[in-house]
XYZ file of C-alpha atoms in Angstrom:
508
model
C -41.665 12.481 3.780
C -40.000 12.563 0.374
C -37.152 14.597 1.835
C -36.579 11.972 4.509
C -35.781 9.327 1.882
C -33.796 11.563 -0.498
C -30.028 10.911 -0.782
C -28.243 13.273 1.591
C -24.792 13.866 3.067
C -24.024 15.482 6.411
C -21.008 17.780 6.051
C -20.500 18.253 9.765
C -22.885 21.201 9.965
C -25.898 20.632 7.717
C -27.467 17.951 5.536
C -26.817 18.461 1.805
C -28.923 17.059 -1.025
C -27.168 14.747 -3.468
C -27.799 15.814 -7.074
C -27.107 13.682 -10.157
C -23.875 14.638 -11.947
C -24.256 16.491 -15.251
C -21.628 14.865 -17.454
C -21.121 14.897 -21.183
C -20.996 11.439 -22.849
C -17.256 11.896 -23.466
C -16.649 12.583 -19.778
C -17.496 9.286 -18.152
C -15.232 6.702 -16.501
C -13.882 3.670 -18.325
C -16.564 0.967 -18.276
C -15.879 -2.226 -16.310
C -14.024 -4.947 -18.176
C -15.736 -8.300 -18.772
C -16.104 -10.257 -15.544
C -13.604 -12.978 -14.716
C -13.981 -15.601 -11.972
C -15.152 -13.194 -9.261
C -12.467 -14.324 -6.819
C -11.536 -12.004 -3.940
C -8.154 -11.525 -2.281
C -8.317 -10.180 1.292
C -5.207 -8.372 2.543
C -5.092 -9.033 6.294
C -2.250 -8.042 8.649
C -2.016 -8.027 12.427
C 0.457 -7.170 15.194
C 0.143 -9.416 18.263
C -3.635 -9.608 17.776
C -3.946 -13.328 17.134
C -7.308 -13.977 18.800
C -9.245 -11.219 17.016
C -7.440 -12.021 13.761
C -8.553 -15.676 13.968
C -12.094 -14.523 14.641
C -11.958 -12.206 11.605
C -10.936 -15.086 9.323
C -13.783 -17.196 10.694
C -16.243 -14.364 10.066
C -14.937 -13.833 6.534
C -15.753 -17.400 5.527
C -18.915 -17.762 7.615
C -20.509 -14.651 6.087
C -19.376 -15.144 2.500
C -21.936 -16.390 -0.010
C -19.297 -17.948 -2.283
C -16.762 -19.225 0.231
C -14.668 -20.967 -2.417
C -13.914 -17.618 -4.097
C -12.453 -15.967 -0.973
C -8.663 -16.026 -0.575
C -6.719 -14.486 2.295
C -3.199 -13.070 2.368
C -2.246 -13.141 6.049
C 0.742 -11.166 7.334
C 1.446 -12.024 10.973
C 3.634 -10.221 13.493
C 3.727 -12.565 16.489
C 5.842 -12.469 19.628
C 8.870 -14.752 19.686
C 7.141 -17.298 21.902
C 5.500 -20.666 21.507
C 2.000 -19.190 21.653
C -0.418 -19.924 18.823
C -0.435 -17.703 15.765
C -3.563 -16.385 14.051
C -3.775 -19.142 11.443
C -3.362 -21.902 14.035
C -5.985 -20.331 16.299
C -8.428 -20.049 13.391
C -7.942 -23.711 12.516
C -8.350 -24.817 16.122
C -11.499 -22.700 16.513
C -12.835 -24.253 13.317
C -12.533 -27.734 14.807
C -9.235 -28.841 13.260
C -7.589 -29.628 16.608
C -4.349 -28.337 18.099
C -1.889 -30.298 15.942
C -0.675 -27.778 13.358
C 0.858 -30.539 11.236
C -2.640 -31.841 10.505
C -4.150 -28.451 9.690
C -3.448 -28.548 5.923
C -5.839 -31.510 5.670
C -8.266 -30.860 8.522
C -8.635 -27.054 8.632
C -11.513 -25.579 6.568
C -10.386 -23.365 3.666
C -6.713 -23.862 4.638
C -5.639 -23.948 0.990
C -7.275 -20.541 0.482
C -4.981 -18.846 3.005
C -1.442 -17.765 2.174
C 0.533 -16.613 5.210
C 3.742 -14.740 5.871
C 5.092 -14.409 9.414
C 7.527 -11.797 10.739
C 8.341 -11.526 14.440
C 6.852 -8.502 16.159
C 10.317 -6.971 16.525
C 10.430 -6.734 12.738
C 7.139 -4.840 12.469
C 7.496 -1.286 11.153
C 3.885 -0.125 11.088
C 0.733 -0.934 9.085
C 1.971 0.515 5.788
C 4.932 -1.872 5.657
C 2.826 -4.832 6.811
C 0.192 -4.217 4.152
C 2.915 -3.857 1.552
C 4.134 -7.341 2.472
C 0.658 -8.617 1.660
C 1.327 -8.252 -2.063
C 3.801 -11.134 -1.780
C 0.741 -13.321 -1.180
C -1.502 -11.869 -3.895
C -2.346 -14.348 -6.628
C -4.430 -13.939 -9.772
C -7.648 -12.987 -8.007
C -10.002 -10.515 -9.699
C -10.961 -8.338 -6.718
C -8.909 -7.134 -3.760
C -10.276 -6.130 -0.364
C -8.303 -4.560 2.456
C -9.541 -4.661 6.053
C -8.170 -4.571 9.588
C -7.609 -7.817 11.475
C -10.468 -7.123 13.910
C -13.470 -6.855 11.619
C -16.928 -8.308 11.111
C -19.120 -8.460 8.007
C -22.687 -8.383 6.771
C -24.220 -11.587 5.482
C -23.105 -12.314 1.911
C -20.546 -9.510 2.112
C -18.728 -10.788 -0.983
C -21.809 -10.501 -3.186
C -22.721 -7.126 -1.690
C -19.221 -5.692 -2.221
C -19.061 -6.819 -5.848
C -22.540 -5.448 -6.471
C -21.546 -2.063 -5.018
C -18.381 -1.998 -7.145
C -20.275 -2.849 -10.342
C -22.749 -0.059 -9.584
C -19.932 2.510 -9.914
C -19.798 1.596 -13.619
C -16.093 2.384 -13.417
C -13.296 -0.109 -14.033
C -11.093 2.063 -11.830
C -13.656 2.492 -9.073
C -12.820 1.815 -5.422
C -15.469 1.177 -2.764
C -14.346 2.484 0.614
C -15.768 3.779 3.898
C -14.679 3.930 7.507
C -16.432 0.916 9.079
C -19.074 1.365 11.750
C -18.435 -0.030 15.225
C -19.020 -3.770 15.469
C -21.151 -3.138 18.571
C -23.587 -1.240 16.346
C -23.854 -3.943 13.710
C -27.494 -4.624 14.592
C -28.353 -0.958 13.959
C -26.260 -0.397 10.826
C -26.723 -3.854 9.335
C -29.554 -5.217 7.222
C -32.935 -4.394 8.782
C -31.439 -2.096 11.419
C -32.666 1.378 12.271
C -29.582 2.948 10.655
C -29.316 0.585 7.700
C -29.510 3.486 5.227
C -26.672 5.426 6.939
C -23.055 4.962 5.853
C -19.956 6.815 7.022
C -18.394 9.195 4.493
C -14.986 10.845 4.582
C -15.164 14.480 3.572
C -12.581 16.518 5.441
C -8.789 16.688 5.358
C -6.642 18.265 8.050
C -3.055 18.303 9.274
C -1.941 15.988 12.062
C 0.633 16.836 14.735
C 3.472 16.028 12.361
C 2.036 18.499 9.832
C 1.092 15.716 7.439
C -2.352 15.653 5.784
C -4.819 13.096 7.066
C -8.543 12.488 6.739
C -10.578 13.908 9.609
C -13.500 12.373 11.438
C -16.010 10.677 9.176
C -19.366 12.280 8.533
C -22.458 10.470 7.222
C -24.398 9.732 4.065
C -27.927 8.316 4.002
C -30.447 6.936 1.538
C -27.896 6.632 -1.274
C -29.350 5.006 -4.396
C -25.943 4.313 -5.942
C -22.308 4.566 -4.778
C -21.394 8.228 -4.346
C -18.143 9.670 -5.695
C -16.076 11.162 -2.880
C -12.667 12.554 -2.021
C -11.618 10.282 0.823
C -10.333 6.743 1.302
C -10.205 4.424 4.330
C -7.512 1.809 4.869
C -9.913 -0.088 7.157
C -12.153 -1.065 4.232
C -11.267 -0.828 0.561
C -12.631 -2.936 -2.307
C -11.512 -2.717 -5.953
C -10.172 -4.676 -8.889
C -6.762 -6.122 -8.038
C -5.012 -4.080 -10.716
C -5.158 -1.305 -8.096
C -2.340 -3.174 -6.330
C -0.346 -3.247 -9.574
C -0.667 0.471 -10.299
C -0.760 1.850 -6.737
C 1.198 -0.643 -4.617
C 1.478 -0.014 -0.911
C 4.688 1.912 -0.229
C 7.037 -0.370 1.701
C 9.359 2.592 2.242
C 7.013 4.341 4.691
C 7.840 2.677 8.028
C 6.548 4.099 11.310
C 3.573 5.781 9.592
C 0.080 5.291 10.997
C -1.764 8.598 11.229
C -1.379 9.891 7.711
C -0.982 6.679 5.671
C -4.273 7.116 3.792
C -4.027 10.561 2.178
C -0.727 9.945 0.287
C -1.970 6.670 -1.173
C -5.254 8.269 -2.151
C -3.326 11.018 -3.983
C -1.477 8.316 -5.920
C -4.753 6.518 -6.694
C -6.469 9.641 -7.961
C -3.606 10.805 -10.204
C -3.507 7.305 -11.721
C -7.211 7.432 -12.556
C -8.794 5.613 -9.626
C -11.972 7.031 -8.067
C -13.253 6.276 -4.560
C -16.971 5.847 -3.873
C -19.019 5.669 -0.684
C -21.166 2.472 -0.773
C -24.930 2.595 -0.350
C -24.833 0.267 2.656
C -22.461 -0.962 5.363
C -20.385 -4.001 4.462
C -17.610 -4.157 7.076
C -17.691 -3.438 10.813
C -14.716 -2.660 13.041
C -13.841 -3.669 16.607
C -12.625 -0.453 18.243
C -12.507 -1.918 21.762
C -8.732 -2.359 21.982
C -5.989 0.110 21.070
C -3.642 -1.196 18.385
C -0.406 -2.793 19.545
C 2.680 -0.646 19.074
C 5.531 -1.657 16.850
C 9.196 -1.018 17.644
C 9.804 2.699 17.291
C 12.535 4.251 15.158
C 12.635 8.033 15.027
C 15.105 7.995 12.128
C 12.841 5.785 10.016
C 9.816 7.926 10.855
C 11.580 11.172 9.899
C 12.706 9.700 6.581
C 9.202 8.364 5.878
C 7.624 11.736 6.660
C 10.043 13.432 4.282
C 9.150 10.887 1.603
C 5.447 11.756 1.978
C 6.253 15.463 1.735
C 8.263 14.786 -1.406
C 5.363 12.896 -2.971
C 2.901 15.675 -2.134
C 5.449 18.375 -3.069
C 5.307 19.948 0.370
C 8.014 22.079 1.922
C 10.597 20.048 3.854
C 10.407 17.403 1.114
C 12.876 16.930 -1.743
C 11.359 19.281 -4.313
C 13.335 18.123 -7.338
C 12.065 16.305 -10.408
C 14.729 13.660 -9.861
C 13.283 12.875 -6.438
C 9.760 12.737 -7.894
C 10.892 10.464 -10.732
C 12.804 8.126 -8.441
C 9.583 7.312 -6.579
C 8.551 5.365 -9.700
C 5.225 3.542 -9.076
C 5.229 4.912 -5.538
C 4.877 8.383 -7.020
C 2.202 10.320 -8.868
C 0.471 9.044 -11.974
C 0.132 10.751 -15.335
C -3.640 10.596 -15.817
C -4.390 13.571 -13.569
C -2.221 16.325 -12.114
C -1.415 17.055 -8.482
C -2.878 20.550 -8.889
C -6.173 19.035 -10.008
C -6.055 16.600 -7.098
C -5.732 19.386 -4.551
C -8.553 21.252 -6.257
C -10.744 18.141 -6.190
C -9.979 17.459 -2.516
C -10.460 21.099 -1.541
C -7.174 20.891 0.351
C -3.680 21.911 -0.779
C -1.019 20.305 1.409
C 1.596 22.673 -0.044
C -0.092 25.628 1.658
C 0.088 24.885 5.351
C -2.298 27.131 7.224
C -3.632 24.786 9.866
C -7.072 24.717 8.259
C -9.150 21.896 6.873
C -10.613 21.084 3.465
C -13.401 23.086 1.871
C -14.638 20.757 -0.891
C -18.330 19.978 -1.359
C -19.061 16.930 0.755
C -22.164 15.799 -1.140
C -21.560 16.483 -4.828
C -18.284 15.855 -6.584
C -17.797 16.131 -10.350
C -15.859 13.274 -11.923
C -12.585 14.545 -13.401
C -11.841 13.072 -16.855
C -8.431 11.936 -18.090
C -7.031 10.683 -21.427
C -8.013 7.025 -21.706
C -4.913 6.345 -23.797
C -2.773 6.999 -20.706
C -2.056 3.896 -18.645
C -2.552 3.822 -14.893
C 1.028 2.556 -14.742
C 2.509 5.686 -16.316
C 4.432 7.933 -13.972
C 4.122 11.705 -14.127
C 7.872 12.193 -13.724
C 10.361 10.014 -15.619
C 13.041 12.073 -17.380
C 15.224 12.803 -14.345
C 15.182 9.291 -12.862
C 18.595 7.822 -12.105
C 20.138 4.845 -10.307
C 18.306 5.796 -7.104
C 14.945 5.003 -8.693
C 12.955 2.357 -6.807
C 12.331 -0.803 -8.780
C 8.751 -1.879 -9.244
C 7.508 -4.262 -6.538
C 7.528 -7.976 -7.276
C 4.371 -10.024 -6.749
C 5.693 -13.582 -7.098
C 2.297 -15.318 -6.967
C 0.548 -12.963 -9.401
C 1.625 -14.640 -12.608
C -0.956 -12.843 -14.773
C -0.927 -9.120 -13.913
C -3.860 -7.359 -15.554
C -2.237 -4.061 -16.490
C 1.067 -5.541 -17.603
C -0.762 -7.952 -19.880
C -1.753 -4.964 -21.983
C 0.914 -4.380 -24.628
C 0.415 -0.617 -24.626
C 0.821 -0.432 -20.866
C 3.962 -2.542 -21.032
C 5.443 -0.277 -23.711
C 4.804 2.740 -21.504
C 6.736 1.111 -18.677
C 9.683 0.177 -20.873
C 9.872 3.527 -22.664
C 12.744 4.678 -20.474
C 15.678 2.578 -19.283
C 17.687 3.842 -16.338
C 21.227 2.555 -16.030
C 22.636 2.094 -12.537
C 25.966 3.746 -11.899
C 28.963 1.567 -12.749
C 27.031 -0.753 -15.073
C 27.309 -0.205 -18.823
C 24.288 -2.243 -19.798
C 21.167 -2.981 -17.787
C 20.211 -6.668 -18.105
C 16.803 -7.292 -19.602
C 13.943 -7.117 -17.147
C 11.890 -10.296 -16.869
C 8.517 -10.781 -15.238
C 9.048 -13.875 -13.034
C 6.477 -16.633 -13.402
C 7.343 -18.474 -10.205
C 9.503 -18.030 -7.146
C 12.032 -20.450 -8.620
C 12.105 -18.489 -11.873
C 12.487 -15.267 -9.903
C 15.542 -16.684 -8.107
C 16.971 -17.905 -11.417
C 16.541 -14.482 -13.024
C 18.186 -12.797 -10.028
C 21.139 -15.163 -10.312
C 21.508 -14.381 -14.025
C 21.475 -10.637 -13.351
C 24.133 -10.939 -10.643
C 26.334 -13.092 -12.868
C 26.127 -10.561 -15.713
C 26.919 -7.671 -13.385
C 29.845 -9.570 -11.886
C 31.246 -10.358 -15.337
C 30.961 -6.709 -16.386
C 32.887 -5.573 -13.307
C 35.608 -8.197 -13.830
C 35.977 -7.218 -17.514
C 36.308 -3.589 -16.565
C 38.927 -4.457 -13.957
C 40.973 -6.410 -16.504
C 40.822 -3.499 -18.935
C 42.528 -1.309 -16.360
C 44.843 -3.695 -14.507
C 47.417 -1.027 -13.622
C 45.004 1.082 -11.574
C 43.725 -2.069 -9.939
C 47.236 -3.090 -8.885
C 47.816 0.380 -7.489
C 44.586 0.144 -5.487
C 45.646 -3.244 -4.115
C 48.969 -1.767 -3.026
C 47.255 1.113 -1.284
C 44.898 -1.337 0.379
C 47.786 -3.413 1.776
C 49.522 -0.252 2.960
C 46.300 0.866 4.656
C 46.026 -2.426 6.518
C 49.581 -2.075 7.769
C 48.896 1.445 9.027
C 45.693 0.296 10.695
C 47.483 -2.532 12.516
C 50.136 -0.099 13.731
C 47.536 2.326 15.047
C 45.528 -0.482 16.615
C 48.514 -1.765 18.558
C 49.331 1.739 19.800
C 45.885 2.690 21.009
C 43.344 0.053 21.876
C 41.072 2.668 23.372
C 40.888 4.620 20.117
C 40.035 1.481 18.215
C 37.163 0.759 20.578
C 35.731 4.224 19.938
C 36.221 3.769 16.195
C 34.439 0.438 16.350
C 31.545 2.098 18.178
C 31.307 4.769 15.503
C 31.385 2.116 12.791
C 28.518 0.274 14.439
C 26.505 3.468 14.705
C 27.187 4.261 11.037
C 26.207 0.747 10.030
C 22.984 1.093 12.017
C 22.249 4.386 10.257
C 22.839 2.744 6.861
C 20.414 -0.049 7.731
C 17.755 2.342 8.965
C 18.094 4.599 5.977
C 18.755 2.066 3.213
C 16.520 2.627 0.194
C 15.653 -1.058 -0.157
C 14.929 -1.850 3.500
């Protein structure tokens, strides 16, 4: 009988006993910082799934114990029709009527929902949509990510914060693949499977030869959150500084199967640890297949190469410059990639078609130097003008990690000058959208002045270029008049090249 209630993990073959970790006092995670207001930001995105999305918002508020502390960042991809969007459907279902102009006053919790709408033709996959969610992130303390067709246990907000605090780790992340919503009665409070929670243990390659987490196994009778080596995008709960240090990579369009493992690698190397909760918090509606976004093979190939570069796999760009140019979308400096692969029991650089071999039940916490910031990048020296700028979160006026002077000094330790610009204008952290626009205008004005000054310093070459330009136009007009057919083909090639530039642009 004692064995039946002992903490155990099923590894796919047998049940393993969970044993307490044997850590030295110097090898423990950073303790949680003093509590703030307890507010929660929920990153919610959907693609043409308005009805279930509206139901998810209703369930979020209905099942929350502290409804006033729940804030939603809603990214919508709706069809270009006059049908209702998710927010409007939620308000109407909540009794606010069908007049959207009256919803700000009549819709419950309307002021706690920030929304961003992009037509479905602009959708590029869940990774891009979730990245857009950071534009809606304010100064909330906790961040939760879920799918737009989810349900929740009663008082889910209190339960999730309690589970997170039980990790005793400021950089802890609570995550598990949600159980089916149809089994909520069994896996929820008082159900026959209440003590069973899904646990991600295994990694494998998908058809594109990218690493992904395999089918979830199971943990039962956990007394405290259990350190693991997997992460689920369908339910993730952590302090919001996770979004500052490990922002969703906007430059991974067309990626669905395989979005989780690369982000988890970034989390782990920046000092974040993922834990399986002791109980189920979120449930998932698996009844409908996800809608498909507009496909682009070119974007998908580029995104897959970017993942391989991050994970230092063959077919990626295996240069330190490429690693450094990933910036915050790359690996952190707290832990190495070699140690990550050892921890996960899976080395993506050694493709052999096999799966992971790590212990599913008992993982040892891997220490890191506490003086190293989660914002520090592993590679910096070779970065050049191709380096991605850090993402802007216009509504998050008080970022947690950037407020630390040491962390800020780490970020500013290296200045990369774009080609053609002698001096990089000072970087400002915008306080508001208006300030952000003002700063952008100042930067453009300075850059324009620098280019004009340089042109005046070398007026002779400029005049020569102008002459060549005029001559080129004359030649073009002559050719155009001689062969209209050739010009049509040239125009077609130009359009194709322009389309390639748009699809492959680094700041798409």
